[in-house]
Coordinates of C-alpha atoms in Angstrom, one line a residue:
M26 CA 74.1 75.4 51.9
E27 CA 74.1 71.8 53.8
A28 CA 76.2 72.4 57.0
I29 CA 79.3 70.3 57.1
S30 CA 81.8 70.2 60.1
K31 CA 83.2 66.4 59.5
H32 CA 83.8 64.3 56.3
E33 CA 85.4 61.1 55.8
G34 CA 85.6 59.6 52.3
K35 CA 87.4 57.8 49.6
V36 CA 90.1 59.8 47.7
Y37 CA 90.6 60.4 44.0
P38 CA 94.3 61.5 43.2
L39 CA 94.4 64.0 40.4
N40 CA 98.0 64.2 39.7
R41 CA 97.6 67.7 37.4
S42 CA 98.5 71.2 38.1
N43 CA 96.7 74.3 36.7
V44 CA 93.4 72.6 36.3
D45 CA 91.0 75.4 35.0
T46 CA 87.6 76.0 35.3
D47 CA 87.2 75.0 31.7
Q48 CA 88.6 71.5 32.4
I49 CA 86.2 71.3 35.5
I50 CA 83.1 71.9 33.6
P51 CA 83.4 72.4 29.6
K52 CA 81.5 75.8 28.5
Q53 CA 79.3 73.9 26.3
F54 CA 77.5 72.3 29.5
L55 CA 76.8 75.7 31.1
K56 CA 73.2 76.2 29.9
R57 CA 71.3 74.5 32.1
I58 CA 69.6 77.0 34.8
E59 CA 69.7 75.3 38.0
R60 CA 72.7 74.3 39.9
T61 CA 72.2 70.4 40.1
G62 CA 72.7 68.2 37.5
F63 CA 76.1 69.4 36.2
G64 CA 78.1 66.6 38.2
Q65 CA 77.9 64.3 35.1
F66 CA 79.9 66.6 33.3
V67 CA 82.6 67.4 35.5
F68 CA 86.3 67.0 33.9
H69 CA 84.3 65.4 30.5
N70 CA 87.1 66.3 28.2
W71 CA 89.6 64.1 30.1
R72 CA 87.0 61.4 30.7
F73 CA 85.0 61.3 27.3
N74 CA 86.3 60.6 23.4
D75 CA 84.0 62.9 21.2
D76 CA 82.2 59.8 20.1
G77 CA 80.9 59.8 24.0
S78 CA 83.0 56.9 24.8
K79 CA 85.3 56.8 28.1
R80 CA 88.9 57.3 27.6
E81 CA 91.2 54.6 28.6
D82 CA 94.1 57.6 29.8
F83 CA 92.0 58.8 32.5
D84 CA 90.7 56.7 35.7
M85 CA 88.4 58.6 37.5
D86 CA 85.5 56.1 36.3
E87 CA 87.3 53.2 37.1
P88 CA 85.4 51.2 39.6
K89 CA 87.9 51.6 42.3
F90 CA 87.0 55.3 42.8
D91 CA 83.2 54.7 42.9
G92 CA 82.1 57.0 45.8
A93 CA 85.5 59.0 45.8
S94 CA 84.6 62.2 47.8
V95 CA 87.7 63.7 48.6
L96 CA 89.7 65.0 45.6
V97 CA 93.4 65.5 46.1
A98 CA 94.7 67.8 43.2
G99 CA 97.7 69.6 42.2
E100 CA 98.9 73.4 42.4
N101 CA 96.7 76.3 41.4
F102 CA 93.5 74.2 41.1
G103 CA 90.6 76.1 39.7
C104 CA 92.3 78.7 37.5
G105 CA 91.1 80.2 34.5
S106 CA 87.3 81.8 34.1
S107 CA 85.2 82.6 37.1
R108 CA 82.3 80.3 36.3
E109 CA 80.5 79.2 39.6
H110 CA 79.8 76.2 37.6
A111 CA 82.9 74.5 38.6
P112 CA 82.0 74.2 42.3
W113 CA 78.5 73.3 41.3
A114 CA 79.7 70.4 39.0
L115 CA 82.3 69.2 41.5
L116 CA 79.6 69.1 44.3
D117 CA 77.2 67.4 42.3
Y118 CA 79.5 64.7 41.1
G119 CA 80.1 64.0 44.7
Y120 CA 83.4 65.9 46.0
K121 CA 83.0 67.4 49.5
V122 CA 86.4 68.1 50.1
I123 CA 89.3 69.2 47.9
I124 CA 93.0 69.1 49.1
A125 CA 95.7 70.9 46.9
P126 CA 99.1 73.2 47.6
G127 CA 97.1 75.9 46.2
F128 CA 93.8 77.3 44.6
A129 CA 92.8 80.1 42.3
D130 CA 91.5 82.9 44.5
I131 CA 88.2 83.1 42.5
F132 CA 87.3 79.5 42.8
Y133 CA 88.8 79.3 46.3
S134 CA 86.0 81.7 47.2
N135 CA 83.2 80.4 44.7
A136 CA 83.8 76.7 46.3
F137 CA 83.4 77.6 50.1
K138 CA 80.3 79.9 49.1
N139 CA 78.9 76.1 47.9
G140 CA 79.7 74.1 50.6
I141 CA 82.9 72.5 49.7
I142 CA 85.9 72.1 52.1
L143 CA 89.1 73.4 50.6
I144 CA 92.1 72.7 52.4
K145 CA 95.8 73.8 51.3
M146 CA 98.3 71.5 52.4
P147 CA 102.3 71.4 51.3
E148 CA 102.9 69.8 47.8
E149 CA 105.1 67.1 49.6
Q150 CA 102.1 65.9 51.3
V151 CA 99.7 66.4 48.5
A152 CA 102.1 63.9 46.4
E153 CA 102.2 61.1 49.1
W154 CA 98.7 60.9 49.4
Q155 CA 98.3 60.9 45.7
E156 CA 100.6 58.0 45.6
Q157 CA 98.5 56.3 48.7
S158 CA 95.3 56.7 46.8
K159 CA 96.2 55.0 43.4
D160 CA 94.7 51.7 44.4
G161 CA 91.4 53.6 45.5
E162 CA 91.4 52.2 48.9
F163 CA 92.8 55.2 50.7
N164 CA 90.5 57.3 53.0
L165 CA 91.0 60.8 54.8
S166 CA 88.8 62.1 57.4
V167 CA 88.6 65.7 58.1
D168 CA 87.0 67.6 61.2
L169 CA 87.0 71.1 60.4
E170 CA 85.9 72.1 63.8
K171 CA 89.4 70.9 65.1
Q172 CA 91.1 71.7 61.7
K173 CA 92.6 68.3 61.6
I174 CA 92.9 65.4 59.0
T175 CA 93.5 62.0 59.7
D176 CA 94.7 59.1 57.1
S177 CA 93.7 55.5 56.8
S178 CA 96.7 54.7 59.0
G179 CA 95.3 56.8 61.8
K180 CA 98.0 59.5 61.3
T181 CA 96.6 63.2 61.5
F182 CA 97.6 66.3 60.2
N183 CA 96.7 69.8 61.0
F184 CA 95.4 72.5 58.4
E185 CA 94.8 76.1 58.5
I186 CA 91.4 77.7 57.1
P187 CA 90.0 81.2 57.4
A188 CA 87.9 81.4 60.1
Y189 CA 85.4 83.3 58.2
H190 CA 84.8 80.3 55.9
K191 CA 85.0 77.8 58.6
E192 CA 82.1 79.1 60.3
K193 CA 80.0 79.2 57.3
L194 CA 80.7 75.8 56.3
I195 CA 80.0 74.7 60.0
N196 CA 76.7 76.5 60.2
G197 CA 75.6 75.9 56.7
W198 CA 75.6 79.7 56.0
D199 CA 75.4 81.0 52.4
D200 CA 75.7 84.5 51.7
I201 CA 71.7 84.7 51.9
A202 CA 71.7 82.9 55.1
L203 CA 74.3 85.3 56.5
T204 CA 72.3 88.4 55.5
L205 CA 69.4 86.8 56.9
L206 CA 71.2 87.2 60.6
N207 CA 70.8 90.7 60.6
E208 CA 66.9 90.7 59.8
E209 CA 66.2 92.3 62.8
K210 CA 68.3 95.0 62.1
I211 CA 67.4 95.1 58.4
T212 CA 63.9 95.5 59.3
A213 CA 64.1 98.2 61.8
F214 CA 66.5 100.1 59.2
E215 CA 63.3 99.8 56.8
E216 CA 61.0 100.9 59.2
R217 CA 62.7 103.9 60.0
G218 CA 63.1 105.0 56.5
L219 CA 59.6 104.7 55.7
L220 CA 58.9 106.9 58.8
G221 CA 61.5 109.4 57.7
I222 CA 63.3 108.8 60.6
R223 CA 67.5 109.3 60.3

Protein backbone atom coordinates (compact mmCIF):
# COMPACT_ATOMS: atom_id res chain seq x y z
CA MET A 1 0.00 0.00 0.00
CA GLU A 2 1.31 3.44 -0.90
CA ALA A 3 2.02 5.70 2.08
CA ILE A 4 0.04 8.95 2.16
CA SER A 5 0.32 11.77 4.68
CA LYS A 6 -0.70 14.79 2.60
CA HIS A 7 -2.84 15.23 -0.47
CA GLU A 8 -4.11 18.22 -2.40
CA GLY A 9 -6.57 17.78 -5.23
CA LYS A 10 -9.53 19.00 -7.20
CA VAL A 11 -12.92 18.23 -5.68
CA TYR A 12 -15.73 16.39 -7.41
CA PRO A 13 -19.08 17.00 -5.66
CA LEU A 14 -21.25 13.88 -5.53
CA ASN A 15 -24.42 15.33 -4.09
CA ARG A 16 -26.07 11.99 -3.35
CA SER A 17 -26.72 10.14 -0.12
CA ASN A 18 -26.83 6.38 0.54
CA VAL A 19 -24.52 5.61 -2.38
CA ASP A 20 -24.17 1.84 -2.20
CA THR A 21 -21.34 -0.36 -3.40
CA ASP A 22 -23.34 -1.64 -6.38
CA GLN A 23 -23.64 1.95 -7.59
CA ILE A 24 -19.92 2.50 -7.02
CA ILE A 25 -18.98 -0.63 -9.00
CA PRO A 26 -21.85 -2.63 -10.56
CA LYS A 27 -21.76 -6.39 -10.08
CA GLN A 28 -21.22 -7.19 -13.78
CA PHE A 29 -17.69 -5.75 -13.51
CA LEU A 30 -16.48 -7.89 -10.60
CA LYS A 31 -14.99 -10.68 -12.69
CA ARG A 32 -11.45 -9.34 -12.82
CA ILE A 33 -8.89 -11.17 -10.70
CA GLU A 34 -6.43 -8.34 -10.09
CA ARG A 35 -7.19 -5.18 -8.09
CA THR A 36 -6.46 -2.78 -10.95
CA GLY A 37 -8.59 -1.77 -13.91
CA PHE A 38 -11.84 -1.18 -12.02
CA GLY A 39 -11.64 2.61 -12.20
CA GLN A 40 -13.16 2.78 -15.66
CA PHE A 41 -16.34 1.22 -14.28
CA VAL A 42 -16.83 3.44 -11.23
CA PHE A 43 -20.40 4.83 -11.07
CA HIS A 44 -20.92 3.15 -14.46
CA ASN A 45 -24.72 3.07 -14.42
CA TRP A 46 -24.84 6.79 -13.64
CA ARG A 47 -22.23 7.74 -16.23
CA PHE A 48 -23.31 5.64 -19.21
CA ASN A 49 -26.45 4.67 -21.07
CA ASP A 50 -27.15 1.05 -22.00
CA ASP A 51 -25.59 1.62 -25.43
CA GLY A 52 -22.34 2.87 -23.85
CA SER A 53 -22.88 6.55 -24.62
CA LYS A 54 -22.29 9.06 -21.85
CA ARG A 55 -25.31 10.28 -19.93
CA GLU A 56 -25.90 14.00 -19.87
CA ASP A 57 -27.43 14.04 -16.38
CA PHE A 58 -24.21 13.05 -14.58
CA ASP A 59 -21.28 15.43 -14.83
CA MET A 60 -18.29 13.50 -13.46
CA ASP A 61 -16.83 13.06 -16.95
CA GLU A 62 -17.04 16.75 -17.85
CA PRO A 63 -13.59 18.22 -18.67
CA LYS A 64 -13.78 20.64 -15.73
CA PHE A 65 -13.55 17.67 -13.36
CA ASP A 66 -10.61 15.98 -15.11
CA GLY A 67 -8.07 14.87 -12.55
CA ALA A 68 -10.37 15.26 -9.55
CA SER A 69 -8.94 13.25 -6.65
CA VAL A 70 -11.10 14.38 -3.73
CA LEU A 71 -14.67 13.08 -3.66
CA VAL A 72 -17.14 14.99 -1.47
CA ALA A 73 -20.26 12.87 -1.07
CA GLY A 74 -23.48 12.59 0.93
CA GLU A 75 -24.42 10.69 4.06
CA ASN A 76 -23.91 6.92 4.43
CA PHE A 77 -21.48 6.57 1.53
CA GLY A 78 -20.51 2.98 0.68
CA CYS A 79 -23.57 1.22 2.09
CA GLY A 80 -24.85 -2.10 0.72
CA SER A 81 -22.76 -5.21 0.15
CA SER A 82 -19.25 -5.57 1.52
CA ARG A 83 -17.45 -5.86 -1.84
CA GLU A 84 -13.85 -4.68 -1.58
CA HIS A 85 -13.99 -3.87 -5.29
CA ALA A 86 -15.66 -0.56 -4.36
CA PRO A 87 -12.55 1.05 -2.83
CA TRP A 88 -10.41 -0.61 -5.52
CA ALA A 89 -12.51 1.11 -8.21
CA LEU A 90 -12.49 4.52 -6.52
CA LEU A 91 -8.73 4.40 -5.95
CA ASP A 92 -8.05 3.16 -9.47
CA TYR A 93 -10.13 6.02 -10.87
CA GLY A 94 -7.97 8.46 -8.94
CA TYR A 95 -9.80 9.33 -5.74
CA LYS A 96 -7.33 9.56 -2.86
CA VAL A 97 -9.64 11.27 -0.36
CA ILE A 98 -13.36 10.85 0.28
CA ILE A 99 -15.22 13.27 2.53
CA ALA A 100 -18.79 12.68 3.69
CA PRO A 101 -20.97 13.17 6.78
CA GLY A 102 -20.82 9.41 7.36
CA PHE A 103 -19.76 6.09 5.86
CA ALA A 104 -21.06 2.53 6.00
CA ASP A 105 -18.99 0.56 8.52
CA ILE A 106 -17.60 -2.16 6.24
CA PHE A 107 -16.74 0.27 3.44
CA TYR A 108 -15.08 2.54 6.02
CA SER A 109 -12.75 -0.27 7.04
CA ASN A 110 -12.12 -1.57 3.50
CA ALA A 111 -11.26 1.85 2.10
CA PHE A 112 -8.69 2.57 4.81
CA LYS A 113 -7.15 -0.87 4.24
CA ASN A 114 -6.64 0.04 0.59
CA GLY A 115 -5.05 3.44 1.20
CA ILE A 116 -7.94 5.89 0.80
CA ILE A 117 -8.25 8.72 3.33
CA LEU A 118 -11.84 8.86 4.62
CA ILE A 119 -12.91 11.97 6.52
CA LYS A 120 -16.20 12.58 8.28
CA MET A 121 -17.32 16.21 8.27
CA PRO A 122 -20.57 17.90 9.30
CA GLU A 123 -23.34 17.81 6.70
CA GLU A 124 -23.44 21.61 6.47
CA GLN A 125 -19.73 21.78 5.64
CA VAL A 126 -20.02 19.00 3.08
CA ALA A 127 -22.91 20.84 1.40
CA GLU A 128 -20.87 24.07 1.30
CA TRP A 129 -17.90 22.33 -0.36
CA GLN A 130 -20.20 20.62 -2.86
CA GLU A 131 -21.61 23.99 -3.85
CA GLN A 132 -18.17 25.63 -4.07
CA SER A 133 -16.76 22.84 -6.26
CA LYS A 134 -19.45 22.86 -8.97
CA ASP A 135 -17.23 24.96 -11.27
CA GLY A 136 -14.42 22.39 -11.20
CA GLU A 137 -11.93 24.90 -9.80
CA PHE A 138 -12.14 24.13 -6.10
CA ASN A 139 -9.34 22.27 -4.33
CA LEU A 140 -8.93 20.83 -0.87
CA SER A 141 -5.63 20.03 0.79
CA VAL A 142 -5.51 17.33 3.46
CA ASP A 143 -2.75 17.06 6.05
CA LEU A 144 -3.21 13.70 7.72
CA GLU A 145 -0.53 14.19 10.37
CA LYS A 146 -1.97 17.53 11.53
CA GLN A 147 -5.54 16.38 10.84
CA LYS A 148 -6.33 19.59 8.98
CA ILE A 149 -8.10 20.42 5.71
CA THR A 150 -7.30 23.64 3.86
CA ASP A 151 -9.62 24.94 1.14
CA SER A 152 -8.81 27.05 -1.92
CA SER A 153 -9.21 30.28 0.05
CA GLY A 154 -6.78 29.19 2.78
CA LYS A 155 -9.44 28.48 5.39
CA THR A 156 -8.59 25.49 7.60
CA PHE A 157 -10.76 22.84 9.22
CA ASN A 158 -9.91 20.17 11.79
CA PHE A 159 -11.01 16.57 11.45
CA GLU A 160 -10.89 13.39 13.49
CA ILE A 161 -9.58 10.04 12.30
CA PRO A 162 -8.93 6.80 14.21
CA ALA A 163 -5.26 6.68 15.27
CA TYR A 164 -4.96 3.07 14.03
CA HIS A 165 -6.00 3.98 10.48
CA LYS A 166 -3.97 7.17 10.51
CA GLU A 167 -0.77 5.30 11.40
CA LYS A 168 -1.35 2.68 8.70
CA LEU A 169 -1.96 5.32 6.00
CA ILE A 170 1.08 7.43 6.91
CA ASN A 171 3.35 4.38 6.94
CA GLY A 172 1.78 2.60 3.98
CA TRP A 173 0.99 -0.47 6.07
CA ASP A 174 -1.65 -2.88 4.80
CA ASP A 175 -2.68 -5.83 7.00
CA ILE A 176 0.18 -8.00 5.71
CA ALA A 177 2.80 -5.30 6.30
CA LEU A 178 1.40 -4.77 9.79
CA THR A 179 1.76 -8.48 10.53
CA LEU A 180 5.33 -8.51 9.22
CA LEU A 181 6.29 -5.86 11.76
CA ASN A 182 6.21 -8.76 14.20
CA GLU A 183 8.19 -11.08 11.92
CA GLU A 184 10.93 -11.75 14.50
CA LYS A 185 8.38 -12.71 17.16
CA ILE A 186 6.48 -14.90 14.69
CA THR A 187 9.70 -16.66 13.63
CA ALA A 188 10.71 -17.21 17.24
CA PHE A 189 7.27 -18.63 18.03
CA GLU A 190 7.48 -21.00 15.06
CA GLU A 191 10.95 -22.14 16.06
CA ARG A 192 9.81 -22.85 19.61
CA GLY A 193 6.98 -24.92 18.19
CA LEU A 194 9.36 -26.96 16.03
CA LEU A 195 11.54 -27.64 19.06
CA GLY A 196 8.56 -28.60 21.18
CA ILE A 197 9.14 -25.67 23.54
CA ARG A 198 6.06 -24.22 25.22
